[in-house]
PDB file of C-alpha atoms and ligand atoms in Angstrom:
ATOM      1  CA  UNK W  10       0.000   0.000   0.000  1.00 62.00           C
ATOM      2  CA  UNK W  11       1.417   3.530  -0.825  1.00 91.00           C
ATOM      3  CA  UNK W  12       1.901   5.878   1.665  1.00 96.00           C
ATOM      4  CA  UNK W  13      -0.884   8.233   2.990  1.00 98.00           C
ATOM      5  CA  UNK W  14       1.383  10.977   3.389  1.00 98.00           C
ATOM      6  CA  UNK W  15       4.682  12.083   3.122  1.00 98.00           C
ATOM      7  CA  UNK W  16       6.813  14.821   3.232  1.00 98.00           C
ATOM      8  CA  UNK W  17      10.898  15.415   1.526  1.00 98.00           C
ATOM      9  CA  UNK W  18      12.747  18.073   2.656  1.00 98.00           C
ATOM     10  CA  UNK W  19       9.901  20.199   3.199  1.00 98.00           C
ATOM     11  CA  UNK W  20      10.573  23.929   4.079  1.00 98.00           C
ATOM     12  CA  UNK W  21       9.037  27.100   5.027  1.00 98.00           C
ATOM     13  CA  UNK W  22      10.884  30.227   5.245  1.00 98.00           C
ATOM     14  CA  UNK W  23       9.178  33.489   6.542  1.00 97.00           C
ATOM     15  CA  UNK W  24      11.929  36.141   5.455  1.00 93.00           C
ATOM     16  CA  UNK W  25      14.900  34.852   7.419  1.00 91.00           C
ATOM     17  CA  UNK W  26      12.783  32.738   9.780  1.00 95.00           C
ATOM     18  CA  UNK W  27      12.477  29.286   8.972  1.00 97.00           C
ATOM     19  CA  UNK W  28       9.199  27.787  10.289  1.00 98.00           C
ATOM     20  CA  UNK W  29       9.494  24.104   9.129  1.00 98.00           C
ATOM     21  CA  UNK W  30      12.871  23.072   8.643  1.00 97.00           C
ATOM     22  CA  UNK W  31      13.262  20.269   6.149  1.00 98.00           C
ATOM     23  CA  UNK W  32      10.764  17.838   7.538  1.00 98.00           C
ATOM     24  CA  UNK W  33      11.129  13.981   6.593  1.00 98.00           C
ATOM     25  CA  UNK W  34       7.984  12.715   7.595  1.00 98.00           C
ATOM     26  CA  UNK W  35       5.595   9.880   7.004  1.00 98.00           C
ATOM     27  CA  UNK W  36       2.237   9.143   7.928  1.00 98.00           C
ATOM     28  CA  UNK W  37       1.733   5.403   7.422  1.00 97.00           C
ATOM     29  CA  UNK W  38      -1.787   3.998   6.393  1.00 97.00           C
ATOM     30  CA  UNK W  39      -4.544   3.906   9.692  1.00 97.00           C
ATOM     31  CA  UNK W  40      -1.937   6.096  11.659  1.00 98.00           C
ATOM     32  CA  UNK W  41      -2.572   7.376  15.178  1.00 98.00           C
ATOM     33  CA  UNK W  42       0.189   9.796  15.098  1.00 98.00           C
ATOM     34  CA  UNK W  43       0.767  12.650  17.077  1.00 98.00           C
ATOM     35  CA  UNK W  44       2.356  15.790  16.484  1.00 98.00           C
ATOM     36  CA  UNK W  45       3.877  17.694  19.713  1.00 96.00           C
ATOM     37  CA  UNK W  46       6.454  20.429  20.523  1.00 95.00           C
ATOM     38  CA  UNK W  47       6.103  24.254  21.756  1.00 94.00           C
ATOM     39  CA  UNK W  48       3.772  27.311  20.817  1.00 93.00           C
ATOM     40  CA  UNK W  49       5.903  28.170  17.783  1.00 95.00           C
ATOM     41  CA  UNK W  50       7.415  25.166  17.066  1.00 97.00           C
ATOM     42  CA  UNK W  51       5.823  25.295  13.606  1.00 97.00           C
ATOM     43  CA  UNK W  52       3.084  22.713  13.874  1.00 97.00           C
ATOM     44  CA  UNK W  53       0.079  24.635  12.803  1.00 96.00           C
ATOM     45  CA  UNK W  54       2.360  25.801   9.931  1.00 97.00           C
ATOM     46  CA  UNK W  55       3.262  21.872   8.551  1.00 98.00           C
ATOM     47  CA  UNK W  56      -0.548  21.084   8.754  1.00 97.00           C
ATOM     48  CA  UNK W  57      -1.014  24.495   6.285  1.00 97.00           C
ATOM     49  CA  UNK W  58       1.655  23.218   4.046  1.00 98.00           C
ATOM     50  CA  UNK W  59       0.366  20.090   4.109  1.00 98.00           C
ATOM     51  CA  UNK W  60      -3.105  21.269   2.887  1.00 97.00           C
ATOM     52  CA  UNK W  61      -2.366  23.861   1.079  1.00 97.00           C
ATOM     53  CA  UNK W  62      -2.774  26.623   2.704  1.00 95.00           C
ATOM     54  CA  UNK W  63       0.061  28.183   2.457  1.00 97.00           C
ATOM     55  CA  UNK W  64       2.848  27.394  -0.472  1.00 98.00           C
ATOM     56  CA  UNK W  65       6.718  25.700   0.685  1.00 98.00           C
ATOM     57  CA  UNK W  66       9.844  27.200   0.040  1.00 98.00           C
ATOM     58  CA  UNK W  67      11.545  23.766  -0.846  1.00 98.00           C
ATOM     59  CA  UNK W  68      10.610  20.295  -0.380  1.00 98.00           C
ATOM     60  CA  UNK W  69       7.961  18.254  -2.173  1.00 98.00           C
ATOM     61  CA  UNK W  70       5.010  16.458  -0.331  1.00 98.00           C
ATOM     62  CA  UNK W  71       3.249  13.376  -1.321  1.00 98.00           C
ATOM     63  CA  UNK W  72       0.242  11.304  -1.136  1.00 98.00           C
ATOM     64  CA  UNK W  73      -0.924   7.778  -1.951  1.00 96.00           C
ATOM     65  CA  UNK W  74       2.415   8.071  -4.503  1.00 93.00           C
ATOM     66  CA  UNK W  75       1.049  11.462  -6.077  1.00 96.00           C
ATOM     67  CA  UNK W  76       3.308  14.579  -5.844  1.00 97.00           C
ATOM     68  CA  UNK W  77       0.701  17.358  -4.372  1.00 98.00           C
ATOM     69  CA  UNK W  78       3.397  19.998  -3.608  1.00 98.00           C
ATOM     70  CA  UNK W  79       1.924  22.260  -5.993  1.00 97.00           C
ATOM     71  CA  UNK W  80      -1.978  20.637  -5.978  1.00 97.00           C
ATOM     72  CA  UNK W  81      -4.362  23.537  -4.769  1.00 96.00           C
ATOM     73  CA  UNK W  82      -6.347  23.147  -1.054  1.00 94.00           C
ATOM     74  CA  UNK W  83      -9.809  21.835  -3.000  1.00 91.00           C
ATOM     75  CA  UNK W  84      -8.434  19.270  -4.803  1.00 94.00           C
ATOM     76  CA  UNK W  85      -6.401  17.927  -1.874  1.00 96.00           C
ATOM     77  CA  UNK W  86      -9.756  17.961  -0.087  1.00 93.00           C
ATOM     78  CA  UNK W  87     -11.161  15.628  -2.622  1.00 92.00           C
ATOM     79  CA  UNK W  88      -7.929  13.949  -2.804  1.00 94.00           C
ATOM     80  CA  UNK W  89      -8.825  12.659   0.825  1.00 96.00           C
ATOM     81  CA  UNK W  90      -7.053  15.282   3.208  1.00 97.00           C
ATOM     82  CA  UNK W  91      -8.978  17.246   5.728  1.00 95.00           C
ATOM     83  CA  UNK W  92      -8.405  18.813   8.665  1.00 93.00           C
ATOM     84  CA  UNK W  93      -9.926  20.748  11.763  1.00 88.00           C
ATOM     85  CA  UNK W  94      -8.504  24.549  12.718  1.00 72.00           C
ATOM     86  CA  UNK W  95      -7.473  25.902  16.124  1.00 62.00           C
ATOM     87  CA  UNK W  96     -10.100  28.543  15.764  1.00 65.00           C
ATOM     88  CA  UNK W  97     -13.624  27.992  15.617  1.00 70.00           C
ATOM     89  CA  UNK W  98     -15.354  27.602  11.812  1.00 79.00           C
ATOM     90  CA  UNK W  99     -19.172  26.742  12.603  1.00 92.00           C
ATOM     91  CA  UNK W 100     -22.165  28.511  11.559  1.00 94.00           C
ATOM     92  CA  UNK W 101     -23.428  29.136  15.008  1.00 95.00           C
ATOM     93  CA  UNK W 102     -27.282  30.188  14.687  1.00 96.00           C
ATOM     94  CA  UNK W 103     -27.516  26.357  12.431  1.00 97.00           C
ATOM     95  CA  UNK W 104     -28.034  23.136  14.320  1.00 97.00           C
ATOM     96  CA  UNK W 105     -25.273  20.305  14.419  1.00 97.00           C
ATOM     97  CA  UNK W 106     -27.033  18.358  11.696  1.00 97.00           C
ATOM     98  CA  UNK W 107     -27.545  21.097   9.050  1.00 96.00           C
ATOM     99  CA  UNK W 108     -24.035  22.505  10.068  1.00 95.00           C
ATOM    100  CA  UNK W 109     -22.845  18.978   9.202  1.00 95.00           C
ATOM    101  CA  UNK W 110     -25.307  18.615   5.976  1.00 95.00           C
ATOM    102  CA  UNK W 111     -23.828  21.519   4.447  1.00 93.00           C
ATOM    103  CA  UNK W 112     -20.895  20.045   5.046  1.00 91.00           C
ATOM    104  CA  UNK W 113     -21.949  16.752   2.758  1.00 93.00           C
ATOM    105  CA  UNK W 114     -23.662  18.862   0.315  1.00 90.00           C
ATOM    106  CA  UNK W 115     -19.922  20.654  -0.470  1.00 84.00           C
ATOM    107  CA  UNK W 116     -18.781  17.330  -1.413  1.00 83.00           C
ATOM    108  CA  UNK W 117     -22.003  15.791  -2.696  1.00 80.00           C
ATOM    109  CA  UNK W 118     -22.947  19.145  -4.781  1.00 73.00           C
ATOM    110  CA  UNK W 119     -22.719  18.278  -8.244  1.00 53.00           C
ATOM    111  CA  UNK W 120     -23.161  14.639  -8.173  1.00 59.00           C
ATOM    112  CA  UNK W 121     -26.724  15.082  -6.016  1.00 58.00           C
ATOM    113  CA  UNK W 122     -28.035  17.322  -9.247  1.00 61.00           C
ATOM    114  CA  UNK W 123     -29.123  14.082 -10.554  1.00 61.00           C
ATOM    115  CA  UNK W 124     -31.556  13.020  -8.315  1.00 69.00           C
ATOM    116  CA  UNK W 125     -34.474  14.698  -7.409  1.00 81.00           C
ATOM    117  CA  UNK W 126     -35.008  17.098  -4.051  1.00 80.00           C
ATOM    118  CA  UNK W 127     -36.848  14.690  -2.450  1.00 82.00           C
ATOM    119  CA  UNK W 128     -33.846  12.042  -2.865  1.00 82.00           C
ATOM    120  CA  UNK W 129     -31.351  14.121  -2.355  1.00 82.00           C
ATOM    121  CA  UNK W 130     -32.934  15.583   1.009  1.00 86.00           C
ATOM    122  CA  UNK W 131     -33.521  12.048   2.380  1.00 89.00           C
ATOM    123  CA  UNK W 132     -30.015  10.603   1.347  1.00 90.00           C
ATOM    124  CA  UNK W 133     -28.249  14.109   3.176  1.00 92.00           C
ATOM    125  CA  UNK W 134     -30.856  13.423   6.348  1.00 94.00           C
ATOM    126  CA  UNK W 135     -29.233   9.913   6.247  1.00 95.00           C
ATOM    127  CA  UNK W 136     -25.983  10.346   5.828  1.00 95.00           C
ATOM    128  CA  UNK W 137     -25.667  13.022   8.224  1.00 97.00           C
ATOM    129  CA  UNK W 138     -27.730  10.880  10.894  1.00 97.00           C
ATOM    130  CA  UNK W 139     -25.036   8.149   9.693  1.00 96.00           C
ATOM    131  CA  UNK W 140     -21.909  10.021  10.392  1.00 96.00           C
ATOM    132  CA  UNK W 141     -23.265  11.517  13.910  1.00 97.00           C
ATOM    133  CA  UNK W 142     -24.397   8.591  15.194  1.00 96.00           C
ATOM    134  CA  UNK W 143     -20.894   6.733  14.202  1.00 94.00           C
ATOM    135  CA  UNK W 144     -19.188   9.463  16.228  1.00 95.00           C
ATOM    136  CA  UNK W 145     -22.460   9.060  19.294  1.00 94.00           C
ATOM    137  CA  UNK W 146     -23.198  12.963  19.343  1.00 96.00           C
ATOM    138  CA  UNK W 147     -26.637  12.060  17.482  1.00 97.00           C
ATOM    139  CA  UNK W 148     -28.413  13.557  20.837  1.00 97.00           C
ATOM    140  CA  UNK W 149     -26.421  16.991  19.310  1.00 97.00           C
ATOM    141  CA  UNK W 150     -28.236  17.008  16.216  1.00 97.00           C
ATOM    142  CA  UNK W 151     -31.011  19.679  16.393  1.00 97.00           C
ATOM    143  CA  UNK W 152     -29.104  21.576  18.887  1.00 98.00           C
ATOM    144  CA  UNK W 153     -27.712  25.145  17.818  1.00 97.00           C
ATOM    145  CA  UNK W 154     -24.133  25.196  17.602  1.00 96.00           C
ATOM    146  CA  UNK W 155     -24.164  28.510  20.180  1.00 95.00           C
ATOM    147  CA  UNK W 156     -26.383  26.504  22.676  1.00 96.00           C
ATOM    148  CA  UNK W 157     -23.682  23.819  22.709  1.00 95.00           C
ATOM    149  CA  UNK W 158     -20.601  23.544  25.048  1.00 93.00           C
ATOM    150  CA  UNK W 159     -17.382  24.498  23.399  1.00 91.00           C
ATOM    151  CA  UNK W 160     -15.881  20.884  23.900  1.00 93.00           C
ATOM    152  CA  UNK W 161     -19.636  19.935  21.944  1.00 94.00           C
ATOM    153  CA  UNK W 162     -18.439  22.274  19.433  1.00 94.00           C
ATOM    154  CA  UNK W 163     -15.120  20.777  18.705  1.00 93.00           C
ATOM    155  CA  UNK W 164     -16.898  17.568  18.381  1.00 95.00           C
ATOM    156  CA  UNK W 165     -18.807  18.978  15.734  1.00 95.00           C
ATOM    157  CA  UNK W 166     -15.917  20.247  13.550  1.00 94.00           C
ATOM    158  CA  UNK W 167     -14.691  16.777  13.413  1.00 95.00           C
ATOM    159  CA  UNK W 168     -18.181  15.460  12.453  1.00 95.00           C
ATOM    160  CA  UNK W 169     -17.543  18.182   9.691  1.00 94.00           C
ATOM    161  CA  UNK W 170     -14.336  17.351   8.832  1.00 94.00           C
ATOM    162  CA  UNK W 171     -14.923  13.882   8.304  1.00 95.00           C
ATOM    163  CA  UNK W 172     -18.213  14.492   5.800  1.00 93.00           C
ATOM    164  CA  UNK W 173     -15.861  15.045   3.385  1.00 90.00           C
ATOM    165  CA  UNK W 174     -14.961  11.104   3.424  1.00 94.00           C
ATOM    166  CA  UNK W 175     -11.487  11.796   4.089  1.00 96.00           C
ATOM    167  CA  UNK W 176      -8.260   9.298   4.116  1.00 97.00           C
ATOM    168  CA  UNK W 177      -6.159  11.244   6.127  1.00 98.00           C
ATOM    169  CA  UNK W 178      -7.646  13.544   8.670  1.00 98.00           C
ATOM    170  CA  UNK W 179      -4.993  16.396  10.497  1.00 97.00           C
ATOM    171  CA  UNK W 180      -6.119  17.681  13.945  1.00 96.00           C
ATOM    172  CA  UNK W 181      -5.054  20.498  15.053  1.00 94.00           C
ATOM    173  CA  UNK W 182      -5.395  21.006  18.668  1.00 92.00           C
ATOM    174  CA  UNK W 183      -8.937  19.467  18.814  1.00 91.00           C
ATOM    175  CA  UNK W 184      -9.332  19.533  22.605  1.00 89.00           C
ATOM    176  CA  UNK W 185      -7.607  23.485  22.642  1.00 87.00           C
ATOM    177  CA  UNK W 186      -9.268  25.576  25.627  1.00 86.00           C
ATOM    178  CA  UNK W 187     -12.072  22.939  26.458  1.00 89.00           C
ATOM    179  CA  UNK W 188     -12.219  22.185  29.831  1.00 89.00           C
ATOM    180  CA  UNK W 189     -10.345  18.348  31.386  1.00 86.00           C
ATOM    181  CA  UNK W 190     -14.028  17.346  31.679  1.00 84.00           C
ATOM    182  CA  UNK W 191     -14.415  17.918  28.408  1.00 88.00           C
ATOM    183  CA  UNK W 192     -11.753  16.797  26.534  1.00 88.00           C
ATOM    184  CA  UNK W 193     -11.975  13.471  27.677  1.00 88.00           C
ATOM    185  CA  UNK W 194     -15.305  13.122  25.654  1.00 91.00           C
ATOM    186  CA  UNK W 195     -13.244  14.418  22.841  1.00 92.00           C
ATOM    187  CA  UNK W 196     -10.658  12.017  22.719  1.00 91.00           C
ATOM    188  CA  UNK W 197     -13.142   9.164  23.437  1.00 93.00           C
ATOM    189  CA  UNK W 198     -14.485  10.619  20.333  1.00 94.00           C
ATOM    190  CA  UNK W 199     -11.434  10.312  18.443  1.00 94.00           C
ATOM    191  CA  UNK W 200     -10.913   6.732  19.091  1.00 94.00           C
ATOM    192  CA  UNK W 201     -14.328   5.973  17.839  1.00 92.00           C
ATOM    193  CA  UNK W 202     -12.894   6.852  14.507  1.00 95.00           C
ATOM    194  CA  UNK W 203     -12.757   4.476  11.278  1.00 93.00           C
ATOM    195  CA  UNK W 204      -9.788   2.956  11.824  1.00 95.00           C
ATOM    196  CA  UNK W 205      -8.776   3.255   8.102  1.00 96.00           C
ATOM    197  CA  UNK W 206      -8.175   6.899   8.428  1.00 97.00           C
ATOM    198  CA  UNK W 207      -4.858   8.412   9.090  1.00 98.00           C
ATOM    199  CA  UNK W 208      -4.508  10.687  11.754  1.00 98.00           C
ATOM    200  CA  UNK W 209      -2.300  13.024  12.668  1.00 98.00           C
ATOM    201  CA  UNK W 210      -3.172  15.178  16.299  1.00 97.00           C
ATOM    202  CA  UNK W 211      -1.438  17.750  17.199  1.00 96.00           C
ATOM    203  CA  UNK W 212      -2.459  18.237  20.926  1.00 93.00           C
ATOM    204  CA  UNK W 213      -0.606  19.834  24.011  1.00 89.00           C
ATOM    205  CA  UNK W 214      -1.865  17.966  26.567  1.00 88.00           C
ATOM    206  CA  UNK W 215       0.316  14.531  26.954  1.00 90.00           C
ATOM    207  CA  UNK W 216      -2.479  12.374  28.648  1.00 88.00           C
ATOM    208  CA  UNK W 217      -4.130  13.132  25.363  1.00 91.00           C
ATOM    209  CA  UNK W 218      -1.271  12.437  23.317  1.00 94.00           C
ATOM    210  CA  UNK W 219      -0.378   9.159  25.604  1.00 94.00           C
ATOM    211  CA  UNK W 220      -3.883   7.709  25.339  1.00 94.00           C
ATOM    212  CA  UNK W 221      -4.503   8.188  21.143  1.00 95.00           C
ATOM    213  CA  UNK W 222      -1.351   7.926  20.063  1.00 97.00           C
ATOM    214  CA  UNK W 223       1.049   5.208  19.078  1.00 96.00           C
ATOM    215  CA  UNK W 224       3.783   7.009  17.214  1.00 98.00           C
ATOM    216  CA  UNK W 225       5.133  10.742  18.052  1.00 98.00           C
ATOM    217  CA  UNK W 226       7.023  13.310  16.446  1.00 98.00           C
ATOM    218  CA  UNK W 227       8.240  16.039  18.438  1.00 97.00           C
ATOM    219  CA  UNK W 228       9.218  19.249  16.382  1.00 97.00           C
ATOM    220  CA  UNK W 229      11.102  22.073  17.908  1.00 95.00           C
ATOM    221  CA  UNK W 230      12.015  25.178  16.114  1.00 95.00           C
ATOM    222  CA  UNK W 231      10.506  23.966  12.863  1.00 97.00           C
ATOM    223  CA  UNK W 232      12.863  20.749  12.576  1.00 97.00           C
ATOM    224  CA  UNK W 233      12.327  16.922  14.148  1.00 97.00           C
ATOM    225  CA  UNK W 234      13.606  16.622  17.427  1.00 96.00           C
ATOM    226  CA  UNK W 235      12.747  12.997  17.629  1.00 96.00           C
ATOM    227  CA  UNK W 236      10.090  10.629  16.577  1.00 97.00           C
ATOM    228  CA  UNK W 237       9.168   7.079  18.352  1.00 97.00           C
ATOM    229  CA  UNK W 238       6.705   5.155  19.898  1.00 97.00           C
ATOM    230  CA  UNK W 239       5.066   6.471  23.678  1.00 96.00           C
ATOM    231  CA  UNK W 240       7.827   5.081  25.761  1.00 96.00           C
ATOM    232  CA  UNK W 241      10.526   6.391  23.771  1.00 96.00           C
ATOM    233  CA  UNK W 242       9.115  10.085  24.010  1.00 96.00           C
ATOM    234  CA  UNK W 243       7.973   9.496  27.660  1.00 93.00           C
ATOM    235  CA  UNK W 244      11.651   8.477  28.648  1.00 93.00           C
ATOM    236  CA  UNK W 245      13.521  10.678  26.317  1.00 94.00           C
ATOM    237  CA  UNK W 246      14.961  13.706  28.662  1.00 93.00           C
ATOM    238  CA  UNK W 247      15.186  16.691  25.803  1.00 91.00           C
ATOM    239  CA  UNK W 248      11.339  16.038  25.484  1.00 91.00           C
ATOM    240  CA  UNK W 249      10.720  16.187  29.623  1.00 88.00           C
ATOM    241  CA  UNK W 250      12.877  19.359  29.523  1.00 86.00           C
ATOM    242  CA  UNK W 251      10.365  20.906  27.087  1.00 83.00           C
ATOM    243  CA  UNK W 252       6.929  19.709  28.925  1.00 77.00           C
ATOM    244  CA  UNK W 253       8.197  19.259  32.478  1.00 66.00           C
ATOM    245  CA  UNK W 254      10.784  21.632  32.660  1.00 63.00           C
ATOM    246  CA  UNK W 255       8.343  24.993  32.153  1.00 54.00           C
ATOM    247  CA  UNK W 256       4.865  25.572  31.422  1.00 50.00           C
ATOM    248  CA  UNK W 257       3.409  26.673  27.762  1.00 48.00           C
ATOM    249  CA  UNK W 258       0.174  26.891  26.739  1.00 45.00           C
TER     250      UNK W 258
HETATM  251  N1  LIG M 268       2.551  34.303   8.107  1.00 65.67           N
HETATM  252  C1  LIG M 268       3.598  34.279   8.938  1.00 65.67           C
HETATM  253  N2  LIG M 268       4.594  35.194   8.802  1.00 65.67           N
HETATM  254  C2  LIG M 268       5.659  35.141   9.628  1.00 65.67           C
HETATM  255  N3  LIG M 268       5.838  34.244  10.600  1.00 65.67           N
HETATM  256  C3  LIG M 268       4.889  33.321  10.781  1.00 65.67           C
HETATM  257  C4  LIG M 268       3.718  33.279   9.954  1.00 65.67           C
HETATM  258  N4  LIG M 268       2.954  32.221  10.360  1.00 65.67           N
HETATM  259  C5  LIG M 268       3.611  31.660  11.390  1.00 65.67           C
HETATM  260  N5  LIG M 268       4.766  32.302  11.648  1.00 65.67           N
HETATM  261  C6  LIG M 268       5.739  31.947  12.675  1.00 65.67           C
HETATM  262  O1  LIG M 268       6.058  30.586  12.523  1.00 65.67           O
HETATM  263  C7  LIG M 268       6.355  29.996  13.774  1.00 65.67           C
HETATM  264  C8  LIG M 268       5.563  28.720  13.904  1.00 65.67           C
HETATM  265  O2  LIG M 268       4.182  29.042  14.070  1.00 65.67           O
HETATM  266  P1  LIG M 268       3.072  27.914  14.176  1.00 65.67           P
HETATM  267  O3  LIG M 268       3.192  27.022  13.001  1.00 65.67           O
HETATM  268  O4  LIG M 268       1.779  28.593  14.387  1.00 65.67           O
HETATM  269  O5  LIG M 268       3.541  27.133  15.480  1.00 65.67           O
HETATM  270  P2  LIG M 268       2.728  26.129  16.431  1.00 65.67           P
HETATM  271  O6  LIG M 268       1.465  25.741  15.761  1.00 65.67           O
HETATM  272  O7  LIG M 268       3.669  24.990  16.653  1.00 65.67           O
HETATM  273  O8  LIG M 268       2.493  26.858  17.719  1.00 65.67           O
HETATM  274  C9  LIG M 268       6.069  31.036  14.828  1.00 65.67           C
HETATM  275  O9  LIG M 268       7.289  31.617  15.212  1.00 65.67           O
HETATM  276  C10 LIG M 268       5.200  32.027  14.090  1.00 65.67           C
HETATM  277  O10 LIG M 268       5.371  33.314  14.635  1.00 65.67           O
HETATM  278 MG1  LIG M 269      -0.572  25.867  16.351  1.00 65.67          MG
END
């Protein structure tokens, strides 16, 4: 099987900064890989280069053995990357299902033109009763996203994330400012996931990281510190200097 994802030398340079430092990295097929490191390390900034976002200054990044360096954001979408954002990207006044059905309908659009309204409706009504169900947040579904609790929230931007059908799904601090209470549901969440989809999390909090993950790359100043399994980061002592040593947020 060819490799989800992978990146060659890939490199981001902001003037004389350089935010991702020729990253080697692989994501191999049903991954549950984390990402970790300090605020500025440049994780955020390999999940934009890795969809798109934002363009490389070197380095080439691949997917199921197609070169998508230069392949714009949509069409890596349909390629089978998504992702979630740090920041918030509901439509809050909508309930969880029709916030997730527009969702569908972006990747259903043209396709759905053939049947008629009726069909269509019914098949959306399905499939997103389908996908929230899979993920147990059905009771969610005619709640407004601004009546929910922000750790309810995040759940939903993974619901969305994942109507896209995706093959690879990037997480970028899913459980980010939700309370401990919270984010447990959210990573209970996360390992209700189809195990066929690659994941890469990038999450602070190392219970999290402990619990979902079974490979770990640490990044530091843009470049690889290390990458192994849970004990190998747990025991390795540049990694307890970063998260023991002094607090970050
Ligand atoms: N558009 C930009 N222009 C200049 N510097 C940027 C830009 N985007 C991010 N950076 C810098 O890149 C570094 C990595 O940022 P980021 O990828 O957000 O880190 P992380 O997600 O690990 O906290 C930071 O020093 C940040 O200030
Ligand atoms: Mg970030």
């Amino acid at each position: 099987m060819t490799i989800p994802l992978q990146t060659v030398g890939l490199t981001k340079n902001y003037g004389g900064l350089c935010v991702t430092d020729a990253v080697d990295f692989s994501l191999e097929p049903g991954a549950r890989h984390a990402l970790i490191g300090p605020n500025g390390a440049g994780k955020t900034t390999f999940v934009n280069l890795i969809t798109g976002v934002i363009p490389p200054t070197s380095g080439e990044i691949r997917s199921f053995g197609r070169d998508i360096t230069n392949m714009a954001p949509r069409q890596r979408v349909k390629h089978g990357i998504a992702r979630t954002f740090q920041i918030n990207s509901l439509f809050p006044q909508l309930t969880t299902a029709e916030n997730v059905a527009l969702a569908i309908t972006e990747r259903t659009g043209a396709a759905s033109r053939m049947f008629s309204r009726v069909e269509r409706d019914a098949e959306l009504e399905r499939e997103t009763v389908t996908l929230l169900e899979d993920l147990s947040i059905l009771d969610m579904a005619n709640k407004r996203i601004a009546g929910l609790a922000y750790g309810q929230r995040r759940m939903v931007e993974i619901a969305i994330a994942l109507a896209v059908k995706p093959q690879i799904l990037l997480l970028d601090e899913p459980a980010a400012g939700v309370p401990t209470n919270e984010s447990r549901a959210i990573i209970e969440l996360l390992e209700r996931l189809p195990s066929h989809i690659s994941i890469l999390l990038i999450e602070h909090d190392m219970d999290l990281v402990f619990r979902f993950a079974n490979k770990i790359t640490v990044l530091v100043e843009g470049h690889v510190l290390l990458e192994g399994d849970c004990a190998q980061i747990r025991s390795d002592a540049r990694v307890k200097e970063i998260y023991l040593g002094r607090r970050h947020g």
